[in-house]
CSV table of C-alpha atoms and ligand atoms in Angstrom, one decimal:
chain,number,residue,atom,x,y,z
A,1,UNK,CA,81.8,156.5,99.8
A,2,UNK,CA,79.2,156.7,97.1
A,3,UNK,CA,78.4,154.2,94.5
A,4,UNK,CA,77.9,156.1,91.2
A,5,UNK,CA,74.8,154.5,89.7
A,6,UNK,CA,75.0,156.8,86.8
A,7,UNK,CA,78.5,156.9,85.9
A,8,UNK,CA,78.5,153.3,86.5
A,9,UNK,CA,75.4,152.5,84.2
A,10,UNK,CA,77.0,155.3,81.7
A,11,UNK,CA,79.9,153.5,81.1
A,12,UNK,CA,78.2,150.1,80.9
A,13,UNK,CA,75.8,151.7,78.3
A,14,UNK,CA,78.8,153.1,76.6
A,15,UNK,CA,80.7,149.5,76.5
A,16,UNK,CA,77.8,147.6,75.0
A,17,UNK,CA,77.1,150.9,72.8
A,18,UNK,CA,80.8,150.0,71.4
A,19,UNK,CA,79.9,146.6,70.6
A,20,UNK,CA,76.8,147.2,69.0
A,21,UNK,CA,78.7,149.4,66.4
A,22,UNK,CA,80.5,146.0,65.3
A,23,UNK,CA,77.3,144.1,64.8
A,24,UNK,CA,76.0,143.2,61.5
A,25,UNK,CA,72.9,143.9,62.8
A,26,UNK,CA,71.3,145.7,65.6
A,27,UNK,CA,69.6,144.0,68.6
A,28,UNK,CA,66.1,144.8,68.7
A,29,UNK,CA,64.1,145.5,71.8
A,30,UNK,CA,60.2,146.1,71.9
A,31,UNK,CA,58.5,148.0,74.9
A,32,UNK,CA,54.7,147.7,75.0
A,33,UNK,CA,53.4,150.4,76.8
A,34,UNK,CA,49.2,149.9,77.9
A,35,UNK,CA,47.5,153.0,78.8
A,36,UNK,CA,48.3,156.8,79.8
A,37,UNK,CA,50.0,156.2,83.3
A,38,UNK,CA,52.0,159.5,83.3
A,39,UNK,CA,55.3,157.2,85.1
A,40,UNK,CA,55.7,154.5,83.3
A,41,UNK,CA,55.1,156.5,80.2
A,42,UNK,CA,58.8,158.5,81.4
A,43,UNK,CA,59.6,155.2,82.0
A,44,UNK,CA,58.9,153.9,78.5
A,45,UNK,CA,60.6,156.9,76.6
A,46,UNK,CA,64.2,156.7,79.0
A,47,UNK,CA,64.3,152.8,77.3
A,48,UNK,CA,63.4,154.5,73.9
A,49,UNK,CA,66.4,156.9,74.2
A,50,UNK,CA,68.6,154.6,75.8
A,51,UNK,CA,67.9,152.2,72.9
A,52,UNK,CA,69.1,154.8,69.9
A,53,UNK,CA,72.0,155.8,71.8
A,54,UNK,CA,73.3,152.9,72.1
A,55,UNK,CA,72.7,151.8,68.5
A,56,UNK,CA,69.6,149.5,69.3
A,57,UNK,CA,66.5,148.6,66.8
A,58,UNK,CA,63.4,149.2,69.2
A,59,UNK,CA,59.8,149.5,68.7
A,60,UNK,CA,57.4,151.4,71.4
A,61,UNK,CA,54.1,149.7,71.4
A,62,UNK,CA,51.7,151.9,72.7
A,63,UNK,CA,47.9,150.0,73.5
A,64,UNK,CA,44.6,151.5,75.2
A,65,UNK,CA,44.0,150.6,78.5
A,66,UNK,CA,40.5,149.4,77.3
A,67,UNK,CA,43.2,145.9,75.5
A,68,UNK,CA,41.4,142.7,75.9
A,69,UNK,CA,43.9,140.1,77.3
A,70,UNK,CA,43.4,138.4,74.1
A,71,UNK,CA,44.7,140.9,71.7
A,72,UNK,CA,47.4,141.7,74.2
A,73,UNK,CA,48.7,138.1,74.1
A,74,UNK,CA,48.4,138.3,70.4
A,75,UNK,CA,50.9,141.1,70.1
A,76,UNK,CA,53.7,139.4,72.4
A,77,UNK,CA,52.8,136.4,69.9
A,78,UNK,CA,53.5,138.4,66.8
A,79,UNK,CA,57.0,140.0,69.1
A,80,UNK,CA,58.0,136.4,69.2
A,81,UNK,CA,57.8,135.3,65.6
A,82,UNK,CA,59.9,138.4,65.0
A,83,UNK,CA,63.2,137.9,64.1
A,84,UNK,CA,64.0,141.9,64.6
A,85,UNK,CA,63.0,141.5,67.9
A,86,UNK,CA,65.4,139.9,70.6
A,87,UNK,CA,63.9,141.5,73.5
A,88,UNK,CA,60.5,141.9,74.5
A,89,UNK,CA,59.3,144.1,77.3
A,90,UNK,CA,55.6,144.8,78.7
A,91,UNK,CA,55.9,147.8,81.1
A,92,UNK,CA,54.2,146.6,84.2
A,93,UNK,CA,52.0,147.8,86.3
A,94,UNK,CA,49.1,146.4,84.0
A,95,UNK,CA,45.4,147.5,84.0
A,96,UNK,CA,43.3,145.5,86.5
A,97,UNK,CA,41.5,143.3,83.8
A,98,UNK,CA,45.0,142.1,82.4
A,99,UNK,CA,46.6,139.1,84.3
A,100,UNK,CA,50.3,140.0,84.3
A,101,UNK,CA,51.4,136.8,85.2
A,102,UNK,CA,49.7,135.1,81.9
A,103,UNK,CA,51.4,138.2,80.1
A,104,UNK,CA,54.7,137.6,81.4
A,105,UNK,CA,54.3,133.6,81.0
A,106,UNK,CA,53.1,134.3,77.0
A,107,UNK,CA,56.6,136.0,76.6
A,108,UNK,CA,58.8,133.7,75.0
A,109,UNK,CA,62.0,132.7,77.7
A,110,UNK,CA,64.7,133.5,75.3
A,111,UNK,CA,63.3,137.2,74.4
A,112,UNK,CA,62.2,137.9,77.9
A,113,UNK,CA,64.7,140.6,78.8
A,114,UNK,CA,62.8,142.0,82.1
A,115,UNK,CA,63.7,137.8,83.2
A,116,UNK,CA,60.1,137.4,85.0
A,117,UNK,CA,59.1,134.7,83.2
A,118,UNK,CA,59.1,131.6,85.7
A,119,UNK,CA,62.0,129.8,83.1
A,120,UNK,CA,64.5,132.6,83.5
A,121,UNK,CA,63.1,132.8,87.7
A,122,UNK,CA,63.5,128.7,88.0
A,123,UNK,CA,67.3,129.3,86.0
A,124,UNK,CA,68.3,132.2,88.7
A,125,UNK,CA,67.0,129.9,91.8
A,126,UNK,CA,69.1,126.8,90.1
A,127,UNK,CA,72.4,128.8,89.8
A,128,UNK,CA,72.1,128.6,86.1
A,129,UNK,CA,71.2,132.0,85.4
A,130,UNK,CA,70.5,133.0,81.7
A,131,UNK,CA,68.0,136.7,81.6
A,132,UNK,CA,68.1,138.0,85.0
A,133,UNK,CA,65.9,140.8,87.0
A,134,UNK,CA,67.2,143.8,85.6
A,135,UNK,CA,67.2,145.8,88.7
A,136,UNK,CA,68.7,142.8,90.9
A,137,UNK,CA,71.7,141.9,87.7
A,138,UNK,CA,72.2,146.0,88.2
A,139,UNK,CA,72.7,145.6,92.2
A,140,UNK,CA,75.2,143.4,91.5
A,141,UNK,CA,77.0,145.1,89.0
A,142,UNK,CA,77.0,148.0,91.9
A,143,UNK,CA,78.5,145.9,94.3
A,144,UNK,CA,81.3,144.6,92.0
A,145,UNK,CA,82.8,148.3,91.8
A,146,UNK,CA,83.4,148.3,95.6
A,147,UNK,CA,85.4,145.3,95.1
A,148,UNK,CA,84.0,143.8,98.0
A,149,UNK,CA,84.0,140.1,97.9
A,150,UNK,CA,80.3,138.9,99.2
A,151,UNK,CA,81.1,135.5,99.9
A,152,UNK,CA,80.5,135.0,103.3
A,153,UNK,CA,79.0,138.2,104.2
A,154,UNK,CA,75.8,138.6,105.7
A,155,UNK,CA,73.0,140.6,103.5
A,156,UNK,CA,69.8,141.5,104.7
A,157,UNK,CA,67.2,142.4,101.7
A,158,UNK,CA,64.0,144.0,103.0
A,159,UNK,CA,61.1,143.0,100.5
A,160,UNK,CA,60.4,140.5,99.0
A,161,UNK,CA,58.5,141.4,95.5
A,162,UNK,CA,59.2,139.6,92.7
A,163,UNK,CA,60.9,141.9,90.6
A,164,UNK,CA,63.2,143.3,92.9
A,165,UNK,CA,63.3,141.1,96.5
A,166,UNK,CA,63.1,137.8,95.8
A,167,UNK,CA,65.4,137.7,92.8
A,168,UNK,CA,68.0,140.1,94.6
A,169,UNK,CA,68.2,137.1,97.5
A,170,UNK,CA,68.8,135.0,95.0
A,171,UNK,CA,71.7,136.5,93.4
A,172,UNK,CA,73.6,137.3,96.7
A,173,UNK,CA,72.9,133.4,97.5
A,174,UNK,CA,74.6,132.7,93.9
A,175,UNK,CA,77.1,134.8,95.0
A,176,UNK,CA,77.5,132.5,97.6
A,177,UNK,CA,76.6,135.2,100.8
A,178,UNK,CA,74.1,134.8,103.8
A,179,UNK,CA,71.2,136.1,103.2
A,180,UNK,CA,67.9,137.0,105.2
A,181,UNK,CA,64.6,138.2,103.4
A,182,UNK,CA,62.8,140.7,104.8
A,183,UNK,CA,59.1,141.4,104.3
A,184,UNK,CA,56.1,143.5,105.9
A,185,UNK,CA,56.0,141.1,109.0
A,186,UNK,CA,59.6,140.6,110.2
A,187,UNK,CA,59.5,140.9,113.9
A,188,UNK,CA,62.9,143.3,114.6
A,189,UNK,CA,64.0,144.4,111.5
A,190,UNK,CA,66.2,147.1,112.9
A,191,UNK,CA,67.9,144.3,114.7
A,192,UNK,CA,68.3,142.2,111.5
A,193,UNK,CA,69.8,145.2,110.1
A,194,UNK,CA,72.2,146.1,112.8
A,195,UNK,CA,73.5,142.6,111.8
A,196,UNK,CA,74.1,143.1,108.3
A,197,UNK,CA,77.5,143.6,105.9
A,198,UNK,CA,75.3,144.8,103.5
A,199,UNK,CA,72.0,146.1,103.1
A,200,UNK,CA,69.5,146.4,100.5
A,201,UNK,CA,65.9,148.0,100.6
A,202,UNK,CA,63.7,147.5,98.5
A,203,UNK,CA,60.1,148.4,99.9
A,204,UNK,CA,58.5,151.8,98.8
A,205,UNK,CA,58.3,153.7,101.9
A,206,UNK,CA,60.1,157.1,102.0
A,207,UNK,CA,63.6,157.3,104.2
A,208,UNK,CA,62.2,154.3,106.4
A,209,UNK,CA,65.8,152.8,107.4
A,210,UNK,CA,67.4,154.9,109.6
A,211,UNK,CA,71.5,155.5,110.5
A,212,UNK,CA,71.4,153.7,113.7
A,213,UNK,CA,69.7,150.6,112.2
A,214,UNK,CA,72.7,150.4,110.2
A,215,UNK,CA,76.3,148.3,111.0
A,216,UNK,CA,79.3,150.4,110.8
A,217,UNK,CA,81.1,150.0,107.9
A,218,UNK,CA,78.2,148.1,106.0
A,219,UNK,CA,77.4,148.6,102.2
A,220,UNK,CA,74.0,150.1,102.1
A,221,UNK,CA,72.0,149.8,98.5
A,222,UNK,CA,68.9,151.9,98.2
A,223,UNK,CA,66.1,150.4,95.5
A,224,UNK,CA,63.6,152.3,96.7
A,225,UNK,CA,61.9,155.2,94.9
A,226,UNK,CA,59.5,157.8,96.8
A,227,UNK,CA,58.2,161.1,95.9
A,228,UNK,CA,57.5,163.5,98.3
A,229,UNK,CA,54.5,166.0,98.8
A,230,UNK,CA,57.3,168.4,97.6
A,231,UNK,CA,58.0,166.5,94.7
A,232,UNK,CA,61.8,165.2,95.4
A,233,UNK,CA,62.7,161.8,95.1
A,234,UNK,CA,64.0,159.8,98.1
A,235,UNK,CA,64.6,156.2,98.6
A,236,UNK,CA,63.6,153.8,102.1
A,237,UNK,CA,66.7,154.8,103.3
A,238,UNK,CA,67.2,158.2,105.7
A,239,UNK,CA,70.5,159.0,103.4
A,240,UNK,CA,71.7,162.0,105.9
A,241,UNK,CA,72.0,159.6,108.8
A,242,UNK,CA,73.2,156.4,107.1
A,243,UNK,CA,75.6,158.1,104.8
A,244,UNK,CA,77.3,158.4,108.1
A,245,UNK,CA,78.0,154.9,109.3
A,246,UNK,CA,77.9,153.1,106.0
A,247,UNK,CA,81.2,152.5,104.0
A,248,UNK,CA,79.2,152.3,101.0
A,249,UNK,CA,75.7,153.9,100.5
A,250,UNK,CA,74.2,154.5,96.8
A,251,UNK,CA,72.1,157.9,96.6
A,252,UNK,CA,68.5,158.5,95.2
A,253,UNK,CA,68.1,159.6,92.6
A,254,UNK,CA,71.3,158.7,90.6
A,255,UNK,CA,71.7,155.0,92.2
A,256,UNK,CA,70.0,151.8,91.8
A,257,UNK,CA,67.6,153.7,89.0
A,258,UNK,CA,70.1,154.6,86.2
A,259,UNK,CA,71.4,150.6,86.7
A,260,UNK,CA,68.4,149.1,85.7
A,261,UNK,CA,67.8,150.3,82.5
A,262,UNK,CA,71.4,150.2,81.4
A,263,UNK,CA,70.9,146.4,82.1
A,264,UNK,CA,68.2,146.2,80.2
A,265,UNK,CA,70.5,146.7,77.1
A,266,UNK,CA,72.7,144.2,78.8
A,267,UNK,CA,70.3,141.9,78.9
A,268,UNK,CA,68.9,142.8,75.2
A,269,UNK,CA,72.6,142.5,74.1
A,270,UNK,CA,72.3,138.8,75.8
A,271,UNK,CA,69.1,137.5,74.4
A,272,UNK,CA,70.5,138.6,71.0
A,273,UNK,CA,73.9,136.6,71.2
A,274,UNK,CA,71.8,133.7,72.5
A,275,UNK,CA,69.2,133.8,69.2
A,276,UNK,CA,72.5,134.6,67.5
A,277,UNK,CA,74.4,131.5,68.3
A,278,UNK,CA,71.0,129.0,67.6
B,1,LIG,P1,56.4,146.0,96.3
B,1,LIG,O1,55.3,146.9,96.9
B,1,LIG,O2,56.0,145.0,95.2
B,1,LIG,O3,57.0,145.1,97.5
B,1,LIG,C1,57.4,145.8,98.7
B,1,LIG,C2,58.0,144.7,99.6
B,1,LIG,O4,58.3,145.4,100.8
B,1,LIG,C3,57.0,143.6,100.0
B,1,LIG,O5,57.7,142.4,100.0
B,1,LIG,C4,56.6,144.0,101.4
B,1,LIG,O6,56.3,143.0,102.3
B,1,LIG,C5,57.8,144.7,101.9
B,1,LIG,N1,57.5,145.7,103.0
B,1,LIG,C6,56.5,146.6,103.0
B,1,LIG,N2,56.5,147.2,104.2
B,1,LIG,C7,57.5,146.7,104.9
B,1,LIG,C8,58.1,147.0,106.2
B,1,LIG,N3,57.5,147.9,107.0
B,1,LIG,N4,59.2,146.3,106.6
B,1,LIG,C9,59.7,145.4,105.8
B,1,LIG,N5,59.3,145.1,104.6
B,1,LIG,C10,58.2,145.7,104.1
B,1,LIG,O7,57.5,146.9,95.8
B,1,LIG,P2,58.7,146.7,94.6
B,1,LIG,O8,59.6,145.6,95.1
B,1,LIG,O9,58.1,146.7,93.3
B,1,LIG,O10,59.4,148.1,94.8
B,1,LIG,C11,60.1,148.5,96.0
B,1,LIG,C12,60.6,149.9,95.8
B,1,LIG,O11,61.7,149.8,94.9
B,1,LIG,C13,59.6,150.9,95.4
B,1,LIG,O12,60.0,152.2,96.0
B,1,LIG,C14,59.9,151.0,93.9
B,1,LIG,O13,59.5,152.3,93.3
B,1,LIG,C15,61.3,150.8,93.8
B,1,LIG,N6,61.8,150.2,92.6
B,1,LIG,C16,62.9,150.8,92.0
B,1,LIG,C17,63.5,150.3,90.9
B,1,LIG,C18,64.7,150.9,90.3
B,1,LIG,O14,65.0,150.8,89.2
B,1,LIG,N7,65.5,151.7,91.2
B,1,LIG,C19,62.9,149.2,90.1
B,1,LIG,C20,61.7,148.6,90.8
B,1,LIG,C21,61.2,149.1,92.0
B,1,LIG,P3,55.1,141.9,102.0
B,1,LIG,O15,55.7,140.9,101.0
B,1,LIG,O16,54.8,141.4,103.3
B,1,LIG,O17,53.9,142.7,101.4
């Protein structure tokens, strides 16, 4: 069966768009945006419009690639002392004369809705999770539609970035499963994976895990996004052949993609109650 990122994330978007309606006021989010790269421009914009349709207060920031790091942190430091603003979001990757992890680290904890910064990673690792990875927190929601309970089952992640790897282990751990990280030098990784309940890739190379690599029955999650020479997307996994001895497999595009920016506004939604409630 296929896991229906896009429905899923639709009706997500369209339960926290209903509670926005009853705020008194509306969450804010603010996306900076440095330079003219053409993808995480698109990138940019989908937040924008998910934003306003789902009643949000955001702000695009857009800054030449020529920023110093100084004037950059000074903008995140005027986001912070903005009481409009609840969610603060620098569109990575950076320019190579910006160091992202400084960026991230000036981004105050309780506005930092992409949940980078090392507080929000330390809270994850601890079990105590307050703003989590977006595309990890969206894997998660994915799962919970199958119904599948993951306690005890065994789930193999290959890569280990982290934005999507490390914090992904994490929250199958907190959901109190096996897990096994995968990165670049894992010695049999198609025997790791023929061990695995679930499966989720997460390393940028086009239809790399194949069918047979794959358990019967196992839930298959496909992060990864590739374009082709032809210009279609596909993810790390070969979707024909593993489609055909998974119980679960998400497709690309219309999985793991739509997921993360509908928890975005979850996470937006969060960081506001939080400020809300201090
Ligand atoms: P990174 O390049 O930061 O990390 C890739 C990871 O894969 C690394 O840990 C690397 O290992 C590992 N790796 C590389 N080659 C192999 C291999 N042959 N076998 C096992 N592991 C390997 O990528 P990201 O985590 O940022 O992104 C991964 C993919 O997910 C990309 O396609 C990206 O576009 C996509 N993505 C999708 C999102 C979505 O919303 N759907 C969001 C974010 C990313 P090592 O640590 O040894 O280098």
């Amino acid at each position: 069966m296929i896991i229906d990122g896009k429905q899923i994330a639709q009706e997500l978007r369209q339960t926290i768009a209903n509670e926005v309606a009853l705020l008194e006021r509306k969450p804010g989010l603010a996306v900076i945006l440095i330079g003219d790269d053409p993808a995480s421009a698109v990138y940019v914009r989908n937040k924008g419009i998910a934003c306003k349709e789902a009643g949000f207060y955001s702000e695009k920031i857009n800054k030449p690639a020529s920023i110093t790091q100084a004037a950059l942190l000074s903008e995140i430091e005027r986001l912070n002392n903005d009481d409009k603003i609840d969610g603060i979001l620098v569109q990575l990757p950076l320019p190579q004369h910006l160091d992202a992890n400084l960026v991230i680290e000036a981004i105050n904890p309780a506005k930092d809705v992409d949940g980078f910064h090392s507080e929000n990673i330390g809270k994850l690792m601890q079990n105590n999770p307050f703003l989590r990875p977006c595309t990890p927190k969206g894997v998660m929601t994915m799962l919970k539609t199958t119904g599948v309970d993951l306690a005890g089952k065994h789930c193999v992640v290959v890569g280990a970035s982290n934005i999507v790897g490390r914090p992904m282990a994490m929250e199958l751990l907190n959901a109190r499963a096996t897990v096994t990280i995968c990165n670049s030098k894992t010695q049999d990784l198609s025997g790791k994976l023929k061990q695995a309940d679930i499966v989720v890739a997460a390393v940028g190379i086009a239809n790399m895990i194949q069918g047979d690599w794959i358990k019967s029955g196992a839930i298959v999650i496909d992060v990864g996004i590739n374009k082709l020479d032809n210009g279609h997307l596909v993810g790390d996994v070969d979707f024909e052949s593993a489609q055909k001895v998974a119980d679960w497999i998400t497709p690309v595009p219309g999985g793991v993609g739509p997921m993360t920016i509908a928890t975005l506004l979850e996470n937006t939604l969060t960081a506001y109650k939080a400020r809300k409630e201090k």
